[in-house]
Tab-separated table of C-alpha atoms and ligand atoms in Angstrom:
chain	number	residue	atom	x	y	z
A	18	UNK	CA	146.033	79.798	115.980
A	19	UNK	CA	142.404	80.858	116.330
A	20	UNK	CA	140.692	81.667	113.084
A	21	UNK	CA	140.000	85.336	112.434
A	22	UNK	CA	136.699	84.618	110.775
A	23	UNK	CA	133.684	82.657	111.958
A	24	UNK	CA	132.747	81.838	108.379
A	25	UNK	CA	134.161	82.322	104.897
A	26	UNK	CA	131.616	82.172	102.075
A	27	UNK	CA	133.301	81.487	98.735
A	28	UNK	CA	131.093	82.510	95.825
A	29	UNK	CA	132.149	82.051	92.182
A	30	UNK	CA	129.416	84.566	91.428
A	31	UNK	CA	128.259	87.428	93.706
A	32	UNK	CA	126.806	90.918	93.329
A	33	UNK	CA	129.202	93.337	94.994
A	34	UNK	CA	129.420	97.058	94.333
A	35	UNK	CA	126.934	96.878	91.469
A	36	UNK	CA	128.840	94.198	89.540
A	37	UNK	CA	128.970	90.433	89.324
A	38	UNK	CA	132.310	89.168	90.655
A	39	UNK	CA	133.894	86.051	92.161
A	40	UNK	CA	134.438	86.777	95.819
A	41	UNK	CA	135.217	85.535	99.298
A	42	UNK	CA	133.039	87.008	102.055
A	43	UNK	CA	134.430	86.768	105.575
A	44	UNK	CA	131.988	86.949	108.483
A	45	UNK	CA	132.691	87.587	112.144
A	46	UNK	CA	130.039	88.097	114.807
A	47	UNK	CA	127.308	88.589	112.237
A	48	UNK	CA	129.080	91.210	110.136
A	49	UNK	CA	131.144	91.164	106.964
A	50	UNK	CA	134.659	91.874	108.204
A	51	UNK	CA	136.671	90.629	105.255
A	52	UNK	CA	136.068	90.852	101.529
A	53	UNK	CA	138.596	89.421	99.125
A	54	UNK	CA	139.138	87.543	95.937
A	55	UNK	CA	137.638	84.105	95.458
A	56	UNK	CA	141.072	82.465	95.575
A	57	UNK	CA	142.233	83.988	98.855
A	58	UNK	CA	142.050	81.639	101.855
A	59	UNK	CA	141.915	83.587	105.128
A	60	UNK	CA	141.603	81.478	108.275
A	61	UNK	CA	137.992	80.697	109.124
A	62	UNK	CA	136.223	78.276	111.461
A	63	UNK	CA	133.878	77.278	108.654
A	64	UNK	CA	134.180	77.548	104.882
A	65	UNK	CA	131.025	77.492	102.765
A	66	UNK	CA	131.276	77.043	99.002
A	67	UNK	CA	128.490	78.168	96.678
A	68	UNK	CA	127.605	76.052	93.648
A	69	UNK	CA	128.401	77.231	90.138
A	70	UNK	CA	124.725	77.890	89.375
A	71	UNK	CA	124.267	80.102	92.460
A	72	UNK	CA	124.810	83.836	92.894
A	73	UNK	CA	125.399	85.407	96.293
A	74	UNK	CA	123.194	88.475	96.796
A	75	UNK	CA	122.695	90.732	99.773
A	76	UNK	CA	119.466	89.991	101.636
A	77	UNK	CA	116.631	92.090	100.242
A	78	UNK	CA	115.232	95.057	102.160
A	79	UNK	CA	111.445	95.301	101.753
A	80	UNK	CA	110.272	98.642	103.123
A	81	UNK	CA	106.585	98.106	102.269
A	82	UNK	CA	104.920	95.179	104.050
A	83	UNK	CA	101.506	95.068	105.748
A	84	UNK	CA	101.862	92.553	108.580
A	85	UNK	CA	98.421	93.441	110.041
A	86	UNK	CA	99.194	92.215	113.579
A	87	UNK	CA	97.806	92.852	116.161
A	88	UNK	CA	94.145	93.141	115.292
A	89	UNK	CA	93.929	91.484	111.881
A	90	UNK	CA	96.151	88.497	112.457
A	91	UNK	CA	93.800	86.381	110.353
A	92	UNK	CA	95.074	88.467	107.377
A	93	UNK	CA	98.792	87.907	108.096
A	94	UNK	CA	101.047	88.138	111.156
A	95	UNK	CA	104.632	88.602	112.270
A	96	UNK	CA	105.441	84.879	112.312
A	97	UNK	CA	103.906	84.047	108.923
A	98	UNK	CA	105.110	87.235	107.189
A	99	UNK	CA	108.663	86.925	108.448
A	100	UNK	CA	108.840	83.244	107.478
A	101	UNK	CA	107.634	84.158	103.984
A	102	UNK	CA	110.226	86.938	103.874
A	103	UNK	CA	113.032	84.570	104.854
A	104	UNK	CA	111.919	82.007	102.279
A	105	UNK	CA	111.942	84.772	99.663
A	106	UNK	CA	115.413	86.158	100.392
A	107	UNK	CA	114.169	89.212	102.324
A	108	UNK	CA	116.199	89.790	105.495
A	109	UNK	CA	114.818	93.161	106.608
A	110	UNK	CA	111.192	94.245	106.375
A	111	UNK	CA	109.475	97.421	107.501
A	112	UNK	CA	105.874	97.060	108.649
A	113	UNK	CA	103.232	99.534	107.499
A	114	UNK	CA	101.252	101.375	110.192
A	115	UNK	CA	97.798	100.409	108.982
A	116	UNK	CA	95.534	97.403	108.826
A	117	UNK	CA	96.749	96.389	112.259
A	118	UNK	CA	94.480	97.381	115.155
A	119	UNK	CA	95.466	99.658	116.659
A	120	UNK	CA	97.097	101.470	113.748
A	121	UNK	CA	100.626	102.668	114.563
A	122	UNK	CA	99.622	106.290	115.133
A	123	UNK	CA	100.667	106.659	118.778
A	124	UNK	CA	103.657	105.615	120.851
A	125	UNK	CA	101.440	103.226	122.821
A	126	UNK	CA	100.326	101.502	119.622
A	127	UNK	CA	103.952	101.146	118.477
A	128	UNK	CA	104.933	99.610	121.802
A	129	UNK	CA	101.977	97.241	121.637
A	130	UNK	CA	103.067	96.121	118.164
A	131	UNK	CA	106.692	95.682	119.249
A	132	UNK	CA	105.598	93.578	122.222
A	133	UNK	CA	103.604	91.288	119.937
A	134	UNK	CA	106.348	91.039	117.299
A	135	UNK	CA	109.259	90.394	119.628
A	136	UNK	CA	110.408	86.757	119.703
A	137	UNK	CA	108.366	85.690	116.683
A	138	UNK	CA	110.236	87.167	113.710
A	139	UNK	CA	112.526	85.140	111.429
A	140	UNK	CA	114.003	88.287	109.826
A	141	UNK	CA	114.725	91.795	111.115
A	142	UNK	CA	111.643	93.980	111.408
A	143	UNK	CA	111.252	97.745	111.748
A	144	UNK	CA	108.185	99.971	111.806
A	145	UNK	CA	106.612	102.933	110.062
A	146	UNK	CA	104.443	105.334	112.027
A	147	UNK	CA	101.119	106.605	110.705
A	148	UNK	CA	100.080	110.204	110.038
A	149	UNK	CA	96.312	110.733	110.447
A	150	UNK	CA	94.234	113.891	110.984
A	151	UNK	CA	94.303	113.954	114.772
A	152	UNK	CA	97.813	112.761	115.652
A	153	UNK	CA	100.193	115.592	114.730
A	154	UNK	CA	101.446	115.753	118.325
A	155	UNK	CA	102.225	112.020	118.263
A	156	UNK	CA	104.690	112.195	115.365
A	157	UNK	CA	107.631	113.458	117.441
A	158	UNK	CA	107.314	110.732	120.127
A	159	UNK	CA	107.045	108.065	117.430
A	160	UNK	CA	110.074	109.524	115.657
A	161	UNK	CA	112.049	109.514	118.910
A	162	UNK	CA	111.034	105.876	119.446
A	163	UNK	CA	112.755	104.912	116.185
A	164	UNK	CA	110.094	104.601	113.495
A	165	UNK	CA	111.592	104.906	109.991
A	166	UNK	CA	109.190	107.691	109.015
A	167	UNK	CA	105.463	108.097	108.520
A	168	UNK	CA	102.803	106.941	106.088
A	169	UNK	CA	99.710	108.877	105.115
A	170	UNK	CA	96.868	108.610	102.612
A	171	UNK	CA	95.417	111.350	100.430
A	172	UNK	CA	92.154	109.406	100.015
A	173	UNK	CA	90.178	106.770	101.923
A	174	UNK	CA	92.632	104.111	103.134
A	175	UNK	CA	90.082	101.305	103.159
A	176	UNK	CA	90.089	100.916	106.961
A	177	UNK	CA	88.121	103.176	109.298
A	178	UNK	CA	90.820	103.481	111.960
A	179	UNK	CA	93.293	105.072	109.523
A	180	UNK	CA	91.601	108.218	108.102
A	181	UNK	CA	93.256	110.129	105.280
A	182	UNK	CA	94.672	113.655	105.309
A	183	UNK	CA	92.982	116.545	103.530
A	184	UNK	CA	95.457	118.733	101.590
A	185	UNK	CA	95.784	121.323	104.391
A	186	UNK	CA	96.351	118.550	106.950
A	187	UNK	CA	98.896	116.937	104.637
A	188	UNK	CA	100.825	120.193	104.366
A	189	UNK	CA	100.797	120.582	108.161
A	190	UNK	CA	101.997	116.999	108.640
A	191	UNK	CA	104.800	117.522	106.103
A	192	UNK	CA	105.872	120.655	107.970
A	193	UNK	CA	106.152	118.538	111.115
A	194	UNK	CA	108.026	115.647	109.450
A	195	UNK	CA	110.342	118.216	107.828
A	196	UNK	CA	111.050	119.692	111.269
A	197	UNK	CA	111.837	116.190	112.554
A	198	UNK	CA	113.874	115.270	109.474
A	199	UNK	CA	111.573	112.293	108.960
A	200	UNK	CA	110.547	110.681	105.680
A	201	UNK	CA	106.840	110.935	104.760
A	202	UNK	CA	105.403	108.104	102.645
A	203	UNK	CA	102.324	109.018	100.647
A	204	UNK	CA	99.586	106.932	99.056
A	205	UNK	CA	98.970	109.335	96.184
A	206	UNK	CA	95.623	109.039	94.433
A	207	UNK	CA	93.060	111.856	94.105
A	208	UNK	CA	89.586	110.774	95.226
A	209	UNK	CA	87.834	113.361	93.028
A	210	UNK	CA	89.120	111.627	89.901
A	211	UNK	CA	88.096	108.148	91.042
A	212	UNK	CA	84.630	106.842	90.270
A	213	UNK	CA	83.993	104.073	92.804
A	214	UNK	CA	80.537	103.424	91.320
A	215	UNK	CA	82.169	102.107	88.147
A	216	UNK	CA	84.413	99.685	90.025
A	217	UNK	CA	81.675	97.203	90.868
A	218	UNK	CA	81.184	93.969	89.017
A	219	UNK	CA	83.501	91.276	87.734
A	220	UNK	CA	84.824	93.152	84.679
A	221	UNK	CA	88.445	94.154	85.295
A	222	UNK	CA	88.418	96.833	82.587
A	223	UNK	CA	85.637	98.688	84.416
A	224	UNK	CA	87.571	98.635	87.698
A	225	UNK	CA	90.676	99.879	85.893
A	226	UNK	CA	88.743	102.732	84.288
A	227	UNK	CA	87.389	103.738	87.700
A	228	UNK	CA	90.943	104.627	88.826
A	229	UNK	CA	92.582	106.529	85.942
A	230	UNK	CA	96.241	107.544	85.760
A	231	UNK	CA	95.178	111.167	86.209
A	232	UNK	CA	94.182	110.359	89.809
A	233	UNK	CA	97.781	109.438	90.601
A	234	UNK	CA	99.222	112.317	88.594
A	235	UNK	CA	97.130	114.979	90.335
A	236	UNK	CA	97.884	113.622	93.817
A	237	UNK	CA	101.599	113.391	93.040
A	238	UNK	CA	101.417	117.037	91.969
A	239	UNK	CA	100.208	117.864	95.475
A	240	UNK	CA	103.003	115.756	97.018
A	241	UNK	CA	105.618	117.617	94.994
A	242	UNK	CA	104.184	121.056	95.825
A	243	UNK	CA	103.843	120.334	99.534
A	244	UNK	CA	107.315	118.754	99.759
A	245	UNK	CA	108.870	121.731	98.023
A	246	UNK	CA	107.025	124.144	100.363
A	247	UNK	CA	107.987	122.238	103.512
A	248	UNK	CA	111.597	121.613	102.585
A	249	UNK	CA	111.011	118.072	103.839
A	250	UNK	CA	111.418	114.563	102.447
A	251	UNK	CA	108.657	112.560	100.797
A	252	UNK	CA	108.342	109.187	99.137
A	253	UNK	CA	105.548	108.128	96.788
A	254	UNK	CA	104.567	104.518	97.460
A	255	UNK	CA	103.425	102.014	94.830
A	256	UNK	CA	103.556	104.107	91.656
A	257	UNK	CA	101.434	102.535	88.957
A	258	UNK	CA	100.825	105.464	86.568
A	259	UNK	CA	103.938	106.003	84.451
A	260	UNK	CA	102.459	109.320	83.354
A	261	UNK	CA	103.572	110.790	86.693
A	262	UNK	CA	107.259	110.108	86.019
A	263	UNK	CA	108.040	113.361	84.137
A	264	UNK	CA	106.675	115.500	87.007
A	265	UNK	CA	108.704	113.553	89.549
A	266	UNK	CA	111.831	113.808	87.411
A	267	UNK	CA	111.384	117.569	87.051
A	268	UNK	CA	110.845	118.023	90.795
A	269	UNK	CA	113.985	116.083	91.651
A	270	UNK	CA	115.999	118.020	89.085
A	271	UNK	CA	114.988	121.178	90.860
A	272	UNK	CA	116.082	119.730	94.226
A	273	UNK	CA	112.791	118.617	95.774
A	274	UNK	CA	113.541	115.599	97.995
A	275	UNK	CA	110.928	113.186	96.661
A	276	UNK	CA	111.562	109.526	95.839
A	277	UNK	CA	109.298	106.884	94.361
A	278	UNK	CA	108.818	103.143	94.401
A	279	UNK	CA	106.952	100.711	92.211
A	280	UNK	CA	106.006	97.109	92.945
A	281	UNK	CA	106.466	93.659	91.377
A	282	UNK	CA	102.819	93.476	90.222
A	283	UNK	CA	103.027	96.689	88.188
A	284	UNK	CA	106.209	95.405	86.510
A	285	UNK	CA	105.114	91.836	85.844
A	286	UNK	CA	101.334	91.797	85.415
A	287	UNK	CA	99.359	93.332	82.557
A	288	UNK	CA	95.721	94.469	82.725
A	289	UNK	CA	94.964	92.544	79.535
A	290	UNK	CA	95.783	89.239	81.230
A	291	UNK	CA	93.664	89.802	84.365
A	292	UNK	CA	90.694	87.442	84.048
A	293	UNK	CA	87.307	88.922	84.835
A	294	UNK	CA	86.375	88.145	88.447
A	295	UNK	CA	90.019	87.486	89.400
A	296	UNK	CA	90.057	89.740	92.447
A	297	UNK	CA	93.411	88.365	93.598
A	298	UNK	CA	94.749	90.909	91.047
A	299	UNK	CA	92.966	93.861	92.692
A	300	UNK	CA	95.169	96.552	94.162
A	301	UNK	CA	94.982	100.347	94.398
A	302	UNK	CA	96.271	101.980	92.291
A	303	UNK	CA	95.480	99.256	89.764
A	304	UNK	CA	97.606	97.123	87.448
A	305	UNK	CA	97.502	98.992	84.117
A	306	UNK	CA	98.204	98.159	80.470
A	307	UNK	CA	101.352	96.903	78.755
A	308	UNK	CA	102.339	100.314	77.348
A	309	UNK	CA	102.252	101.801	80.848
A	310	UNK	CA	104.321	98.881	82.107
A	311	UNK	CA	106.958	99.503	79.427
A	312	UNK	CA	107.231	103.101	80.656
A	313	UNK	CA	107.648	101.953	84.268
A	314	UNK	CA	110.581	99.791	83.168
A	315	UNK	CA	112.048	102.751	81.297
A	316	UNK	CA	111.646	104.809	84.475
A	317	UNK	CA	113.553	102.209	86.465
A	318	UNK	CA	116.298	101.950	83.852
A	319	UNK	CA	116.685	105.739	83.799
A	320	UNK	CA	116.772	106.020	87.591
A	321	UNK	CA	113.526	107.997	87.703
A	322	UNK	CA	111.980	105.237	89.834
A	323	UNK	CA	114.207	104.551	92.833
A	324	UNK	CA	113.201	101.198	94.160
A	325	UNK	CA	110.971	98.115	93.992
A	326	UNK	CA	109.236	96.805	97.117
A	327	UNK	CA	106.391	94.330	97.528
A	328	UNK	CA	103.458	96.260	99.050
A	329	UNK	CA	102.557	92.823	100.379
A	330	UNK	CA	98.974	93.445	101.534
A	331	UNK	CA	97.021	90.240	102.066
A	332	UNK	CA	93.621	89.610	103.633
A	333	UNK	CA	91.367	86.616	104.150
A	334	UNK	CA	89.949	84.833	101.058
A	335	UNK	CA	86.456	85.965	102.118
A	336	UNK	CA	87.445	89.638	101.919
A	337	UNK	CA	88.893	89.092	98.454
A	338	UNK	CA	85.284	88.391	97.397
A	339	UNK	CA	86.510	85.429	95.381
A	340	UNK	CA	83.044	83.902	95.314
A	341	UNK	CA	81.444	86.860	93.521
A	342	UNK	CA	84.511	88.263	91.752
A	343	UNK	CA	83.268	91.792	92.474
A	344	UNK	CA	86.245	94.140	92.030
A	345	UNK	CA	84.412	96.923	93.842
A	346	UNK	CA	83.727	94.843	96.938
A	347	UNK	CA	87.071	93.015	97.149
A	348	UNK	CA	89.901	94.133	99.428
A	349	UNK	CA	92.602	95.845	97.394
A	350	UNK	CA	96.012	94.343	98.033
A	351	UNK	CA	98.369	91.792	96.532
A	352	UNK	CA	100.242	89.090	98.405
A	353	UNK	CA	103.758	88.587	97.055
A	354	UNK	CA	106.318	88.774	99.863
A	355	UNK	CA	107.769	85.298	99.287
A	356	UNK	CA	107.946	85.532	95.479
A	357	UNK	CA	108.838	89.183	94.828
A	358	UNK	CA	112.449	88.462	93.871
A	359	UNK	CA	111.734	85.793	91.221
A	360	UNK	CA	108.757	87.806	89.910
A	361	UNK	CA	110.934	90.863	89.325
A	362	UNK	CA	113.960	88.866	88.137
A	363	UNK	CA	111.881	86.897	85.596
A	364	UNK	CA	110.586	90.124	84.048
A	365	UNK	CA	113.856	92.059	84.411
A	366	UNK	CA	115.862	89.371	82.659
A	367	UNK	CA	113.422	89.338	79.744
A	368	UNK	CA	114.085	93.055	79.360
A	369	UNK	CA	117.858	92.697	79.375
A	370	UNK	CA	118.578	93.691	82.958
A	371	UNK	CA	121.153	91.928	85.111
A	372	UNK	CA	120.983	90.761	88.694
A	373	UNK	CA	122.985	93.797	89.780
A	374	UNK	CA	120.084	96.008	88.663
A	375	UNK	CA	117.592	93.947	90.652
A	376	UNK	CA	119.816	94.049	93.750
A	377	UNK	CA	120.029	97.814	93.395
A	378	UNK	CA	116.252	98.221	93.186
A	379	UNK	CA	115.248	95.644	95.845
A	380	UNK	CA	118.090	95.786	98.374
A	381	UNK	CA	120.483	98.737	98.174
A	382	UNK	CA	118.121	101.540	97.185
A	383	UNK	CA	115.411	100.795	99.754
A	384	UNK	CA	118.045	100.398	102.486
A	385	UNK	CA	119.645	103.709	101.542
A	386	UNK	CA	116.351	105.614	101.420
A	387	UNK	CA	115.531	104.624	105.011
A	388	UNK	CA	119.075	105.140	106.305
A	389	UNK	CA	119.991	101.451	106.757
A	390	UNK	CA	123.333	101.945	105.060
A	391	UNK	CA	124.815	98.747	106.527
A	392	UNK	CA	122.176	96.613	104.800
A	393	UNK	CA	121.191	95.839	101.241
A	394	UNK	CA	124.782	95.345	100.100
A	395	UNK	CA	127.717	92.961	100.375
A	396	UNK	CA	130.362	95.265	101.776
A	397	UNK	CA	132.830	95.635	104.612
A	398	UNK	CA	131.036	96.361	107.871
A	399	UNK	CA	127.626	95.406	106.519
A	400	UNK	CA	125.334	93.061	108.386
A	401	UNK	CA	125.989	89.550	107.023
A	402	UNK	CA	122.479	89.166	105.607
A	403	UNK	CA	122.670	87.197	102.380
A	404	UNK	CA	120.576	85.452	99.769
A	405	UNK	CA	121.829	82.430	97.832
A	406	UNK	CA	119.981	82.693	94.531
A	407	UNK	CA	119.907	80.294	91.593
A	408	UNK	CA	119.026	82.666	88.740
A	409	UNK	CA	118.471	80.051	86.035
A	410	UNK	CA	116.364	77.578	88.015
A	411	UNK	CA	112.642	77.701	87.272
A	412	UNK	CA	109.693	76.768	89.443
A	413	UNK	CA	105.935	76.938	89.431
A	414	UNK	CA	104.328	78.943	92.231
A	415	UNK	CA	102.497	76.453	94.455
A	416	UNK	CA	100.381	78.286	97.034
A	417	UNK	CA	100.724	75.313	99.396
A	418	UNK	CA	104.443	76.167	99.679
A	419	UNK	CA	103.899	79.828	100.527
A	420	UNK	CA	104.293	80.803	104.165
A	421	UNK	CA	101.791	83.652	103.744
A	422	UNK	CA	98.877	83.093	106.149
A	423	UNK	CA	96.354	83.062	103.280
A	424	UNK	CA	97.138	81.173	100.088
A	425	UNK	CA	95.731	83.827	97.732
A	426	UNK	CA	98.088	85.399	95.189
A	427	UNK	CA	97.852	86.349	91.510
A	428	UNK	CA	101.105	84.461	90.936
A	429	UNK	CA	99.568	81.037	91.757
A	430	UNK	CA	100.520	78.525	89.070
A	431	UNK	CA	102.858	80.940	87.315
A	432	UNK	CA	106.267	79.670	86.198
A	433	UNK	CA	109.047	81.938	87.465
A	434	UNK	CA	112.777	82.000	86.940
A	435	UNK	CA	115.144	82.168	89.910
A	436	UNK	CA	114.929	80.300	93.195
A	437	UNK	CA	116.078	81.326	96.653
A	438	UNK	CA	118.150	78.391	97.905
A	439	UNK	CA	119.152	79.865	101.258
A	440	UNK	CA	118.804	83.075	103.251
A	441	UNK	CA	121.414	84.169	105.779
A	442	UNK	CA	120.640	86.431	108.722
A	443	UNK	CA	123.390	87.897	110.908
A	444	UNK	CA	126.016	85.532	109.544
A	445	UNK	CA	124.237	82.158	109.570
A	446	UNK	CA	121.541	80.487	107.442
A	447	UNK	CA	117.930	80.968	108.512
A	448	UNK	CA	116.414	77.687	109.710
A	449	UNK	CA	112.621	77.844	109.731
A	450	UNK	CA	112.549	74.698	111.897
A	451	UNK	CA	114.594	76.435	114.611
A	452	UNK	CA	113.500	79.298	116.881
A	453	UNK	CA	113.344	82.703	115.160
A	454	UNK	CA	116.453	84.929	115.322
A	455	UNK	CA	115.132	88.150	113.798
A	456	UNK	CA	115.510	91.392	115.720
A	457	UNK	CA	113.314	94.445	116.028
A	458	UNK	CA	115.211	97.366	114.572
A	459	UNK	CA	114.900	101.134	114.824
A	460	UNK	CA	115.934	103.996	112.623
A	461	UNK	CA	119.648	104.748	112.660
A	462	UNK	CA	120.700	108.366	112.876
A	463	UNK	CA	118.772	111.597	113.366
B	502	ZN	ZN1	100.668	99.364	101.044
């Protein structure tokens, strides 16, 4: 009799439905078609047994990655980013519309990016479109072509080809994304409250003071007002300032459709430990103090912060101004795609959280927010994208073992808890020595 299943994965420990359980996961043609108790033995061509120190997780869904290709492929690229993702347990990533050239602000630019990405991705890759001052008419074609939504800035983005939206332009863009039913991602900092002149030099405290929490709070106030007025859907990317949480909570309580993410670096790194001149720690908004970090964790625990994604945003070592250590001159962005899971798990565990919490923040919630409801979970019908994780194993981050194109990361040398032993994509383990099997994906649904 032919086996019903291609593969049965037997896991003494797995995160399913928000709990840790012993489980058997049956896979057929790349999907989970059977889910039963660990002791059941359905017929399968292949049976894989996890070790006692391993936990089976769904593959992570990272909705905030800057791949930078085409145009700035010396910063990162589809091959290197997707290899890093696979090595880090991430099975779906969504690429940001900026830092590539062209930026993804027209249908032609999207198609150019898809042509470059096709056949060189080790995990599944989807795309965000960009909303800039002169491309309102391009949002509908991009939406129809399957982008997962749009990203805009409320202040200078750092690259000339991706200008920011003034408040009136932002409101007009939100009206259009509301009409389309599309999600609008917003980089929310208010330029009037930022003093760039104070950012220069190698003193981290001066850079931090140049970008106060009030800059995020005021911009998030605009996001909430404009989202309420448009009746649309917005998402605040990379929240650093915990002081904005009460306003977001109040807006959601009143029915405004606004969600928010934070990132591994805001949860794991503390301004007090950033050495002067260590520009690998520079990002915008900045890493703040320990009290702020405690409040971000409280926001996650309370459900006021929805999800945790990397905001992987690398550049070349030269642009990080490592030689001078000038925080004002350095590119703002942190590289973490391959180590995001252990970074968050190490800190989460210290604060009493379980793996189910981390899976919720880094897999299920991001998948749900972008409509990928068959990803980010171990469930019947879901894509068989999995991560075999050893939560008690420790390792030291060795930049030579990172697949990121540029070996610059604030986590270099850090000891982390939790190692990714294997990543499964579409029902079989990813083999970085074999040709890539990742697919380009598009938004599901309206
Ligand atoms: Zn970003």
